[in-house]
XYZ file of N, CA and C in Angstrom:
705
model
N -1.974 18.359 -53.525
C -1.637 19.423 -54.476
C -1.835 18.897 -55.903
N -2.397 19.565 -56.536
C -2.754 19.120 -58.048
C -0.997 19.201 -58.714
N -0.934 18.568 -59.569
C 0.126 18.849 -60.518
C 0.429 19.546 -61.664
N 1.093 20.735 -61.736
C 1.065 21.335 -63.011
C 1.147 20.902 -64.243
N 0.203 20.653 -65.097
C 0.859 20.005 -66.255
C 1.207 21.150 -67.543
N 1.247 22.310 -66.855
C 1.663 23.416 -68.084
C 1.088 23.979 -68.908
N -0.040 24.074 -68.829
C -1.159 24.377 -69.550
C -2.101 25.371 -69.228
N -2.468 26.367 -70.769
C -2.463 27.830 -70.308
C -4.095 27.856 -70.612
N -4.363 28.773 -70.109
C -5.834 29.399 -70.228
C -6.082 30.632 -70.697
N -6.714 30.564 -71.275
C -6.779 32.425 -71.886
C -8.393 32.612 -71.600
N -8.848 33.472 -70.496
C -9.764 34.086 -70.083
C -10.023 35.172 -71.146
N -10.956 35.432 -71.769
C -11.523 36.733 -72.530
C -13.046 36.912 -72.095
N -13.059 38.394 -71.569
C -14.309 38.512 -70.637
C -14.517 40.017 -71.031
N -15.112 40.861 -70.985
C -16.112 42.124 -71.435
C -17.403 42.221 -71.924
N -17.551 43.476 -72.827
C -18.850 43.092 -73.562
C -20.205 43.893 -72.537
N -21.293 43.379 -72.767
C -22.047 43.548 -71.632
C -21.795 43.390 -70.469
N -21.989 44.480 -69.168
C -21.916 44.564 -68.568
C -22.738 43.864 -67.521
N -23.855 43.668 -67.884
C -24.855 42.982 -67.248
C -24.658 42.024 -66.573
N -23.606 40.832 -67.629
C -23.311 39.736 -67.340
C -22.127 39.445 -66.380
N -21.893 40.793 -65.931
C -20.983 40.349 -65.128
C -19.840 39.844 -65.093
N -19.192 40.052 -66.423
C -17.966 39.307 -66.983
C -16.595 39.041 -66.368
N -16.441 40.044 -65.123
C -15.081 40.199 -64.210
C -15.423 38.674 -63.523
N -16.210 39.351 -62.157
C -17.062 38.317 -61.537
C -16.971 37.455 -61.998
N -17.790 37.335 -62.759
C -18.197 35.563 -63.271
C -17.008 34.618 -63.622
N -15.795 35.421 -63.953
C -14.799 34.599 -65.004
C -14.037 34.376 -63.386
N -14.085 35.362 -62.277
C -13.012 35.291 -61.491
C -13.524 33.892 -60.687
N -15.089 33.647 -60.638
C -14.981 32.546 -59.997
C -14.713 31.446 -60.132
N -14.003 31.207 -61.293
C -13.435 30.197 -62.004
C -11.953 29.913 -61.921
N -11.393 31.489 -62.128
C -9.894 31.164 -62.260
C -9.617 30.488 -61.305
N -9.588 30.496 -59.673
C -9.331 29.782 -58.936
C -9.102 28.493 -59.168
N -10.478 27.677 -59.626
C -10.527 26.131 -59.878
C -9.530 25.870 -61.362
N -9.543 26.776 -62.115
C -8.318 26.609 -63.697
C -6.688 26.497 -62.717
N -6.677 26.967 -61.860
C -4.987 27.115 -61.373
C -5.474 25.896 -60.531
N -5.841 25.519 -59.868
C -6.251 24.384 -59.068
C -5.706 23.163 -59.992
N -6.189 23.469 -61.417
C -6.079 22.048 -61.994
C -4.919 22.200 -62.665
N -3.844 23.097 -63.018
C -2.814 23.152 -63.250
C -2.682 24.121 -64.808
N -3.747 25.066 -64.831
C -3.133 25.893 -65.751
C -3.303 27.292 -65.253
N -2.326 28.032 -66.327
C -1.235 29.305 -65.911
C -2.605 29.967 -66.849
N -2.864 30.776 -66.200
C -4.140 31.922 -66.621
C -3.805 32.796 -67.046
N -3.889 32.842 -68.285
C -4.370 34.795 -69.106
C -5.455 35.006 -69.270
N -5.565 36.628 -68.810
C -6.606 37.327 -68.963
C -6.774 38.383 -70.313
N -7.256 38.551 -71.062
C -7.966 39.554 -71.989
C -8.995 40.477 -71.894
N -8.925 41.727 -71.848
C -10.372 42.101 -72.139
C -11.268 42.533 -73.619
N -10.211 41.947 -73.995
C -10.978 41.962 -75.963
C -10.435 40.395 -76.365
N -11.579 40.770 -77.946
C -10.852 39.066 -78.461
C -9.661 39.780 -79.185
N -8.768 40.910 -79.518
C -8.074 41.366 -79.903
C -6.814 39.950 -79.703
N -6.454 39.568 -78.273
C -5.743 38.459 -78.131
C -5.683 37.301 -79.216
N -7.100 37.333 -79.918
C -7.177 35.678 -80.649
C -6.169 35.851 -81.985
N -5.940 37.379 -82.654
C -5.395 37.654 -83.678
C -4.089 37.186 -83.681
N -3.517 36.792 -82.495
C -1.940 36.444 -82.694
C -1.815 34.864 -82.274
N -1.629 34.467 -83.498
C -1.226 33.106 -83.472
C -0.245 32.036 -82.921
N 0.693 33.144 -83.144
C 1.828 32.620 -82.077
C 1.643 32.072 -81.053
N 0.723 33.338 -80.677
C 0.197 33.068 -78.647
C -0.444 32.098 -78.674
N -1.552 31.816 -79.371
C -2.857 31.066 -79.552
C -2.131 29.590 -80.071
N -1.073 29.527 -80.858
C -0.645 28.043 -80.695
C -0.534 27.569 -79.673
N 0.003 28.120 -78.631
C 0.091 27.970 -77.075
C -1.111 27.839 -76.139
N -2.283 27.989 -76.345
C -2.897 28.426 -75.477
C -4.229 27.051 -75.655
N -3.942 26.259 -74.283
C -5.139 25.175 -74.620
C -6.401 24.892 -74.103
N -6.879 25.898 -73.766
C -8.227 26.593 -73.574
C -8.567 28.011 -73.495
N -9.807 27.777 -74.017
C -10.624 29.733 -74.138
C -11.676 29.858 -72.936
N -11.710 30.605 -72.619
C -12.688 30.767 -71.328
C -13.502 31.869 -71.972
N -14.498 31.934 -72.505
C -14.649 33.593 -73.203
C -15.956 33.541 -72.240
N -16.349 35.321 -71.460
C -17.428 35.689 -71.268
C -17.588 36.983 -72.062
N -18.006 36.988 -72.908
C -18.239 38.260 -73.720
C -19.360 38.775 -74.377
N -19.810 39.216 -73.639
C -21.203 39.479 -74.425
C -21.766 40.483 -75.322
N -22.152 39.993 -76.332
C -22.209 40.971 -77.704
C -21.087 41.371 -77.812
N -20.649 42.736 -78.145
C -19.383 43.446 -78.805
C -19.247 42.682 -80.609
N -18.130 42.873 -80.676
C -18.007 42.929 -82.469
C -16.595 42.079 -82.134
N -16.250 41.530 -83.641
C -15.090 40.337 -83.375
C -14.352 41.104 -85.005
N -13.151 41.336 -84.650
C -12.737 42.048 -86.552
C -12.257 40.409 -87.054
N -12.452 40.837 -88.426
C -11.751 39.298 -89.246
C -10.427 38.661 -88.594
N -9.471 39.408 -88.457
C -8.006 38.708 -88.323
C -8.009 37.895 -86.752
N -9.283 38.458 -86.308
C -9.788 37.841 -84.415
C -10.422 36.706 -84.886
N -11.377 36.587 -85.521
C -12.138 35.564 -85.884
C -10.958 34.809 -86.575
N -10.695 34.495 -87.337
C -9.585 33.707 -88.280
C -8.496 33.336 -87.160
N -8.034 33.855 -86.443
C -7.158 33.197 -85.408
C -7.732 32.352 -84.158
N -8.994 33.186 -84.054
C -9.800 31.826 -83.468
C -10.451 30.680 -83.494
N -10.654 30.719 -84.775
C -11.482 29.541 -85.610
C -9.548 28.708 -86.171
N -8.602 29.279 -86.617
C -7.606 28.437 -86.482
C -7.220 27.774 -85.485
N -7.043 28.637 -83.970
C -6.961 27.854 -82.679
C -7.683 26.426 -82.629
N -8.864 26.966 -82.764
C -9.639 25.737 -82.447
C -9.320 24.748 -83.130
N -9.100 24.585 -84.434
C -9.035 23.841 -85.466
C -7.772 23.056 -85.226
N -6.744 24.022 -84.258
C -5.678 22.787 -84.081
C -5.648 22.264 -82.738
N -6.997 22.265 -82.069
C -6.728 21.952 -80.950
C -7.195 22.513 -79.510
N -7.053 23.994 -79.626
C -7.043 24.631 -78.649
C -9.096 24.315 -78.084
N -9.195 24.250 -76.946
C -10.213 23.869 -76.760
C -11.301 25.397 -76.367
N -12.534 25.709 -75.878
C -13.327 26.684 -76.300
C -14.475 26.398 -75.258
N -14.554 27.172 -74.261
C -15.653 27.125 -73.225
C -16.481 28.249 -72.672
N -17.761 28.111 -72.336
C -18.375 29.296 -71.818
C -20.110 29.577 -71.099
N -20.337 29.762 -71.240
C -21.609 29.838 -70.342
C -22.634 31.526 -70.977
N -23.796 31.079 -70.685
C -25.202 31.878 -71.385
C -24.508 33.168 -71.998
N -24.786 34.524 -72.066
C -24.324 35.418 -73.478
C -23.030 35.188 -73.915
N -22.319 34.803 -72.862
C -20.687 35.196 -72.357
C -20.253 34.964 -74.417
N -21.210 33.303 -74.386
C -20.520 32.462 -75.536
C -21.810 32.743 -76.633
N -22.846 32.373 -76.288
C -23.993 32.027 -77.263
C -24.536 33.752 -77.567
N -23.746 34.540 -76.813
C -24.601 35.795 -77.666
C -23.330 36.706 -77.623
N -22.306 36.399 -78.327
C -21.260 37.132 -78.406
C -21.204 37.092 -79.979
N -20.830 38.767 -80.446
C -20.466 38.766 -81.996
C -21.317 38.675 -82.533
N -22.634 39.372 -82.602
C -23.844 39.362 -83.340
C -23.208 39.685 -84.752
N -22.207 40.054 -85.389
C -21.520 40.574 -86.193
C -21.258 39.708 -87.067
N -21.014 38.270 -86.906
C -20.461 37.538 -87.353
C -20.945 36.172 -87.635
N -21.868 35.765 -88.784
C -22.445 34.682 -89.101
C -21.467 33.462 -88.737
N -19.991 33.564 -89.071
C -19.255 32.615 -88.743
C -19.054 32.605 -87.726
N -18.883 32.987 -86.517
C -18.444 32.623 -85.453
C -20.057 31.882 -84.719
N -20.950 32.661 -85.251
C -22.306 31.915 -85.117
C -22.595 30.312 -85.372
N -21.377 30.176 -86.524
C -22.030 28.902 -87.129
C -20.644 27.790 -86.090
N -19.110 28.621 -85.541
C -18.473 27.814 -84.991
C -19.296 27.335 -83.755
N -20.014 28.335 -82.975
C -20.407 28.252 -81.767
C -21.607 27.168 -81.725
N -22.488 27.319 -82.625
C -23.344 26.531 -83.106
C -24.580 26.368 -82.291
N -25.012 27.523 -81.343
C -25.886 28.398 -80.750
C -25.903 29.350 -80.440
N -27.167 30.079 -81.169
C -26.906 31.278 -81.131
C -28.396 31.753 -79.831
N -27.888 32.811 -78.814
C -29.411 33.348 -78.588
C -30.401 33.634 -79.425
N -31.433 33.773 -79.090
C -32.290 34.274 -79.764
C -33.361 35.224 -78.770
N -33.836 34.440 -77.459
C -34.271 35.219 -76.930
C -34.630 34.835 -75.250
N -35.261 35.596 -74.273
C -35.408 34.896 -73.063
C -37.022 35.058 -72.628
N -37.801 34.208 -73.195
C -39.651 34.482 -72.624
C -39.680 35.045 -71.144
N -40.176 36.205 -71.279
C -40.859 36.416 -69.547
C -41.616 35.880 -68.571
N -41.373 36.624 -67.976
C -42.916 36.393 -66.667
C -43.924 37.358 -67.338
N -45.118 36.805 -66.985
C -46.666 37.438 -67.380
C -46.384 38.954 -67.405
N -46.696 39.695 -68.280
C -46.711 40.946 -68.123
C -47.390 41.886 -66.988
N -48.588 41.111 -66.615
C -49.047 41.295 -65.644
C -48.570 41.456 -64.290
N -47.994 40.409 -64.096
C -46.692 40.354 -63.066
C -45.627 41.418 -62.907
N -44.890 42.379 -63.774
C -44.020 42.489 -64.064
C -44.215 44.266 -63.421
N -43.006 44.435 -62.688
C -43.353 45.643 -62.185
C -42.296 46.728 -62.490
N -42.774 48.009 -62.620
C -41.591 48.850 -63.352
C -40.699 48.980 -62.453
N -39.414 49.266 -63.374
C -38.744 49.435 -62.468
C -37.616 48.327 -62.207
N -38.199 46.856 -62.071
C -37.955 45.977 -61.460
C -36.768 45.242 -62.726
N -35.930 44.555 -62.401
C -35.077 43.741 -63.211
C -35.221 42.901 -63.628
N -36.030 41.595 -62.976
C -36.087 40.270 -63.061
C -38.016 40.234 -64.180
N -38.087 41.048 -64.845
C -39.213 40.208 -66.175
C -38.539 39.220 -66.729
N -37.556 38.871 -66.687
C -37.079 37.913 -67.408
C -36.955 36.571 -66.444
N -37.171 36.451 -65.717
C -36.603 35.770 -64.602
C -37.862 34.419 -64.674
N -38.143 33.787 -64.756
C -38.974 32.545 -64.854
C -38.464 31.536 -64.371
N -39.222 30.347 -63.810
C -38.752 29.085 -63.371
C -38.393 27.908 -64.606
N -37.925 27.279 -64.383
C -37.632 26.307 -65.336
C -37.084 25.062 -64.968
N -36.808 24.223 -66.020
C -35.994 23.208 -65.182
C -34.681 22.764 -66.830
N -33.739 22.585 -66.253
C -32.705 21.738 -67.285
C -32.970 20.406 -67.035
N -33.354 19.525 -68.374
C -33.412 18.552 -68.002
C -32.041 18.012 -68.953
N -31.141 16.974 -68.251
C -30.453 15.818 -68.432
C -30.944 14.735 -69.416
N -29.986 15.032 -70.875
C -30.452 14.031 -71.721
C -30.051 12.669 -71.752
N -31.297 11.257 -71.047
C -30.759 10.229 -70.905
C -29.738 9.098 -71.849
N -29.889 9.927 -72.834
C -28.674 9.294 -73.740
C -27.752 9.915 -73.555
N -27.052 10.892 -72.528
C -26.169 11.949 -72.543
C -25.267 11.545 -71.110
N -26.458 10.777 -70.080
C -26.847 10.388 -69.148
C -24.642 9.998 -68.863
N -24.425 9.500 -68.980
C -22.804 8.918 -68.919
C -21.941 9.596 -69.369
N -21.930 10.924 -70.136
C -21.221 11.957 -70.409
C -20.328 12.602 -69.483
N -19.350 12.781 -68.986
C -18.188 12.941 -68.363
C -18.826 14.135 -67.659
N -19.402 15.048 -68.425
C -19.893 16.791 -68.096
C -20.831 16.725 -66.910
N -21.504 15.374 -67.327
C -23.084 15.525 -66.721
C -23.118 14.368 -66.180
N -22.425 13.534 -66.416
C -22.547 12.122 -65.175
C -23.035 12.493 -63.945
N -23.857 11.755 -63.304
C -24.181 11.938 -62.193
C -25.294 13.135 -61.478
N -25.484 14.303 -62.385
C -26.238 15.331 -62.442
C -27.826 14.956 -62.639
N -28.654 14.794 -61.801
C -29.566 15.052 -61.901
C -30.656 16.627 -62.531
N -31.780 16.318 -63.446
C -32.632 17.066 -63.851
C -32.287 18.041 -62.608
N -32.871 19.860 -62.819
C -32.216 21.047 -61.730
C -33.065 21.998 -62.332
N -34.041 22.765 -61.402
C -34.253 23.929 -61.391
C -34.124 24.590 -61.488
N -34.432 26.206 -62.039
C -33.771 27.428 -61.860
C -34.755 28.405 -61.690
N -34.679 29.166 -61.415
C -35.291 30.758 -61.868
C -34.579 31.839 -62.375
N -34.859 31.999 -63.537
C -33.415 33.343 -63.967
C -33.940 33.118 -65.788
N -32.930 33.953 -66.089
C -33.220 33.849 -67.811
C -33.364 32.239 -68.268
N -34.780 31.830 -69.268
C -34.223 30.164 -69.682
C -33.779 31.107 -71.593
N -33.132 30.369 -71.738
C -32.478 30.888 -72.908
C -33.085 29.995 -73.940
N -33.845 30.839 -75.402
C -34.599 30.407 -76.459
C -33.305 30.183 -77.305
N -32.960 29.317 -77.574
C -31.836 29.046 -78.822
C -31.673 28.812 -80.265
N -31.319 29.513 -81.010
C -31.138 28.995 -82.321
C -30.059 27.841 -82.813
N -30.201 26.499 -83.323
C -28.903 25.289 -83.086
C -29.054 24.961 -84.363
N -28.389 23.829 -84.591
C -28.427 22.734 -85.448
C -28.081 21.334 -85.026
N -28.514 20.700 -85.613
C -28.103 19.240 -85.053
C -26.292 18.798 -85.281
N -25.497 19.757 -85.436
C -24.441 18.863 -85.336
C -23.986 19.518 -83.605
N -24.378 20.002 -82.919
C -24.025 20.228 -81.760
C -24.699 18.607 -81.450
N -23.598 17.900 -79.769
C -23.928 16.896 -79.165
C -24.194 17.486 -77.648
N -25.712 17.329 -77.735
C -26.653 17.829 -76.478
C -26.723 17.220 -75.729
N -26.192 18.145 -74.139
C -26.510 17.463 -73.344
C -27.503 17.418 -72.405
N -27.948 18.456 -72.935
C -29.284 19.102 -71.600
C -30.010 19.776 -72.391
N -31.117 19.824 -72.434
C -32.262 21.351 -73.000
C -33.063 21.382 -71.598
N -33.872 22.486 -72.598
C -34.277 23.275 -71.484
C -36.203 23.205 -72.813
N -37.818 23.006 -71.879
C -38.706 23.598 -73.106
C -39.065 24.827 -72.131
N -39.237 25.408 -73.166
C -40.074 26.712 -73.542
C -41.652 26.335 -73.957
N -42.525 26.953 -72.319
C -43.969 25.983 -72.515
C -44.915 26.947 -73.396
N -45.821 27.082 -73.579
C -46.914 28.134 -74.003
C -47.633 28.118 -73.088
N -47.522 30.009 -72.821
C -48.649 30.303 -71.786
C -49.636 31.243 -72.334
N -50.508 31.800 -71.892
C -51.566 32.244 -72.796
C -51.251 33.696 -73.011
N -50.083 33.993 -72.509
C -49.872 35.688 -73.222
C -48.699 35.327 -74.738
N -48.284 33.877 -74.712
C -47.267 33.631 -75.867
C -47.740 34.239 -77.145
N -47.048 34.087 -78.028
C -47.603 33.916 -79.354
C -47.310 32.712 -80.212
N -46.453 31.900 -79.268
C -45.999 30.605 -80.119
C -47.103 29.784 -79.952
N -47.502 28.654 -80.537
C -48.483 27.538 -79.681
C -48.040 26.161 -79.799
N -47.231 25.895 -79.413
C -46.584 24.704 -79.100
C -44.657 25.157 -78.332
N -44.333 24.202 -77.448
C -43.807 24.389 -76.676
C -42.443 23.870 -77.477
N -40.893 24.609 -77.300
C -40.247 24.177 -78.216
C -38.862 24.276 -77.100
N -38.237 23.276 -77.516
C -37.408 22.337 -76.645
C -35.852 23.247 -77.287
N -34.984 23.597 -76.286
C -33.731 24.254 -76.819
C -33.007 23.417 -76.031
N -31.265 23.047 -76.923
C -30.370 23.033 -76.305
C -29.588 23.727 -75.052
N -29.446 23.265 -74.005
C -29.537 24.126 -72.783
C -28.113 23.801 -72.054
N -27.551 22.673 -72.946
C -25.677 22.262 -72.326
C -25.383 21.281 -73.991
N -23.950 21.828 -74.257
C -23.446 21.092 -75.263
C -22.317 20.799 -75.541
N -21.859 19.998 -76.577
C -20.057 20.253 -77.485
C -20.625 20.040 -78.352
N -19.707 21.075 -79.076
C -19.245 20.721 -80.885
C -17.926 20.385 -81.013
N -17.546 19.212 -81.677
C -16.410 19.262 -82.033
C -16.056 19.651 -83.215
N -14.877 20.768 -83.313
C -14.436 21.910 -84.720
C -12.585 21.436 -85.002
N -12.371 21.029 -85.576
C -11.588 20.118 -86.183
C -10.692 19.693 -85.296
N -9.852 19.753 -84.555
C -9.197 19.071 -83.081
C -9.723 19.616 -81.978
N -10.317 20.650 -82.309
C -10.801 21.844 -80.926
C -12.248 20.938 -80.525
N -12.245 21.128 -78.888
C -13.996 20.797 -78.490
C -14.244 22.446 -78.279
N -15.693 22.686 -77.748
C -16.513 23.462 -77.808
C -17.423 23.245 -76.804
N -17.279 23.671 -75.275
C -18.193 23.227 -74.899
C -19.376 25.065 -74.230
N -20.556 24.854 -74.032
C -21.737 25.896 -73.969
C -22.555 25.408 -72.939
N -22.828 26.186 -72.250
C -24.311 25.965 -70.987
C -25.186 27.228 -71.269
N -25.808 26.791 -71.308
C -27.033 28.461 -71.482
C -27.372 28.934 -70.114
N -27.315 28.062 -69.085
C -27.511 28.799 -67.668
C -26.665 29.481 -67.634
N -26.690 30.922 -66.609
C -24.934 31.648 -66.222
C -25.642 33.015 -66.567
N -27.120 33.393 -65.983
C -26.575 35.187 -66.000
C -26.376 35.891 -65.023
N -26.230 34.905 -64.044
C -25.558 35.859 -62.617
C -25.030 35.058 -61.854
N -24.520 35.961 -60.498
C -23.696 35.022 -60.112
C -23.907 33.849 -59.242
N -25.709 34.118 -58.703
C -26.097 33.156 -57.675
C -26.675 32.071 -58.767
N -26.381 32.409 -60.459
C -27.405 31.124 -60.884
C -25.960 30.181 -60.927
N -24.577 30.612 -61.528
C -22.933 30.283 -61.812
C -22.518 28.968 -60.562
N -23.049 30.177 -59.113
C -22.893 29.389 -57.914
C -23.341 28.227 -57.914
N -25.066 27.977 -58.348
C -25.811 26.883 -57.994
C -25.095 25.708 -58.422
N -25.079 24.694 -57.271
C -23.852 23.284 -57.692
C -24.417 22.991 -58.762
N -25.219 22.655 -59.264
C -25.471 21.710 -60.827
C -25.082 22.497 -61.584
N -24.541 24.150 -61.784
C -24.480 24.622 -62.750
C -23.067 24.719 -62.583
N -22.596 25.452 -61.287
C -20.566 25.190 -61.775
C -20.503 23.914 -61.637
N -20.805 22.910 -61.251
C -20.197 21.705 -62.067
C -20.394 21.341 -62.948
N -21.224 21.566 -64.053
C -21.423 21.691 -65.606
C -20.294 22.618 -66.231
N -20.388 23.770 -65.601
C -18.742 24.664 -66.128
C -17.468 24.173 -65.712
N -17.628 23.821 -64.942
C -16.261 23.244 -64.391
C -15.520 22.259 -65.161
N -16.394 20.997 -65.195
C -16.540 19.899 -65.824
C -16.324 20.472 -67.358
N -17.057 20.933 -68.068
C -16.912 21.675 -69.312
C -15.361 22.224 -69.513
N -15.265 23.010 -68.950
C -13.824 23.570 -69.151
C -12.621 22.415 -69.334
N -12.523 21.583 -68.410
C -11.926 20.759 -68.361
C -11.951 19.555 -69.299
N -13.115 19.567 -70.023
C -13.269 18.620 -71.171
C -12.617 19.210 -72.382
N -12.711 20.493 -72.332
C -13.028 21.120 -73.827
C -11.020 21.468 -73.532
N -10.658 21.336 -73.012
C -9.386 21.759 -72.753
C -8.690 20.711 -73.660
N -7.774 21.147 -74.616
C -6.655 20.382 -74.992
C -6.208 19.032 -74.192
């Protein structure tokens, strides 16, 4: 039996629907009570505005994709963090939530930008997966001993690879390139952050860009990157 050590979770999940935000967050709560914290759920960031709560609360689980964040949400979340409270999430849930908000852009410190297709040619009406391409995450060997990713070997996928907008103060642990194929318009192949942390003044921050469904969430290299994540970024 794990041991409780008292420690709360605040799940915030909505937004796009696409992503599956119930789902996705529920396959988690399980393993959060496993390790000994008491789970809240949200379905807005409306929750982050009260501070009180949020002194309390030593991890964020957010899947939220797009929607809008009002000031007094943002400001209680960017305080959370700042004293501590830790900040986790996976592809729109985190990196494309709050198009609204340059700052929460700059806490998160990736932003989407976009997901290259399959050949147009390929692509049949109707059908869901144009976005869906093979790829691989590769494991950065200086990253290689990182608590998140120890032991994780380079991993395949097929599903959205996510084009990112970053900066170098995120500490990367994985990208993902984006090759040029001859329907692109880019011509050279450009390498995105694809697993990370930022650390934001006591708070960690941790992001995976894999996660837009639930069989990519399932694949072992990827919940144990979330898993692992959560548990880092936790107070």
């Amino acid at each position: 039996m794990v041991e409780n050590h008292g420690r709360v979770a605040l799940v915030v999940r909505g937004g796009w629907e696409g992503h599956v935000p119930v789902a996705a967050t529920d396959l988690f709560i399980p393993f959060l009570e496993r390790n000994g914290f008491d789970v809240h759920v949200a379905d807005s960031p409306a929750r982050y505005a009260d501070a009180g709560y949020m002194a309390g609360v030593d991890l964020i689980v957010q899947c939220y994709t797009m929607g809008a964040i009002e000031p007094d949400q943002l400001d209680g979340l960017q305080a959370a963090i700042r004293a501590g409270t830790g900040m986790a999430g996976w592809h729109g849930g985190i990196a494309d939530s709050f198009r609204n908000s340059s700052d929460y852009l700059h806490l998160i410190g990736g932003q989407f930008a976009c997901h290259p297709g399959k050949d147009p040619a390929e692509r049949v009406e109707g059908a869901t997966d144009h976005d869906f391409v093979p790829y691989t995450v590769n494991i950065r060997p200086e990253a290689a001993d990182h608590p998140i990713v120890q032991g994780i070997e380079d991993f395949d996928l097929v599903t959205e690879q996510y084009w990112v907008l970053s900066d170098d103060y995120n500490d990367v642990l994985a990208t993902t390139t984006q090759k040029v194929r001859p329907w692109d318009p880019w011509h050279r192949e450009v390498t995105s952050p694809a697993v990370w942390t930022r650390q934001w003044g006591e708070g960690r921050i941790f992001v995976t860009t894999p996660g837009h469904s639930l069989d990519v969430l399932e694949h072992p290299s990827v919940r144990t990157l979330v898993e692992r994540g959560m548990l880092w970024a936790s107070r």
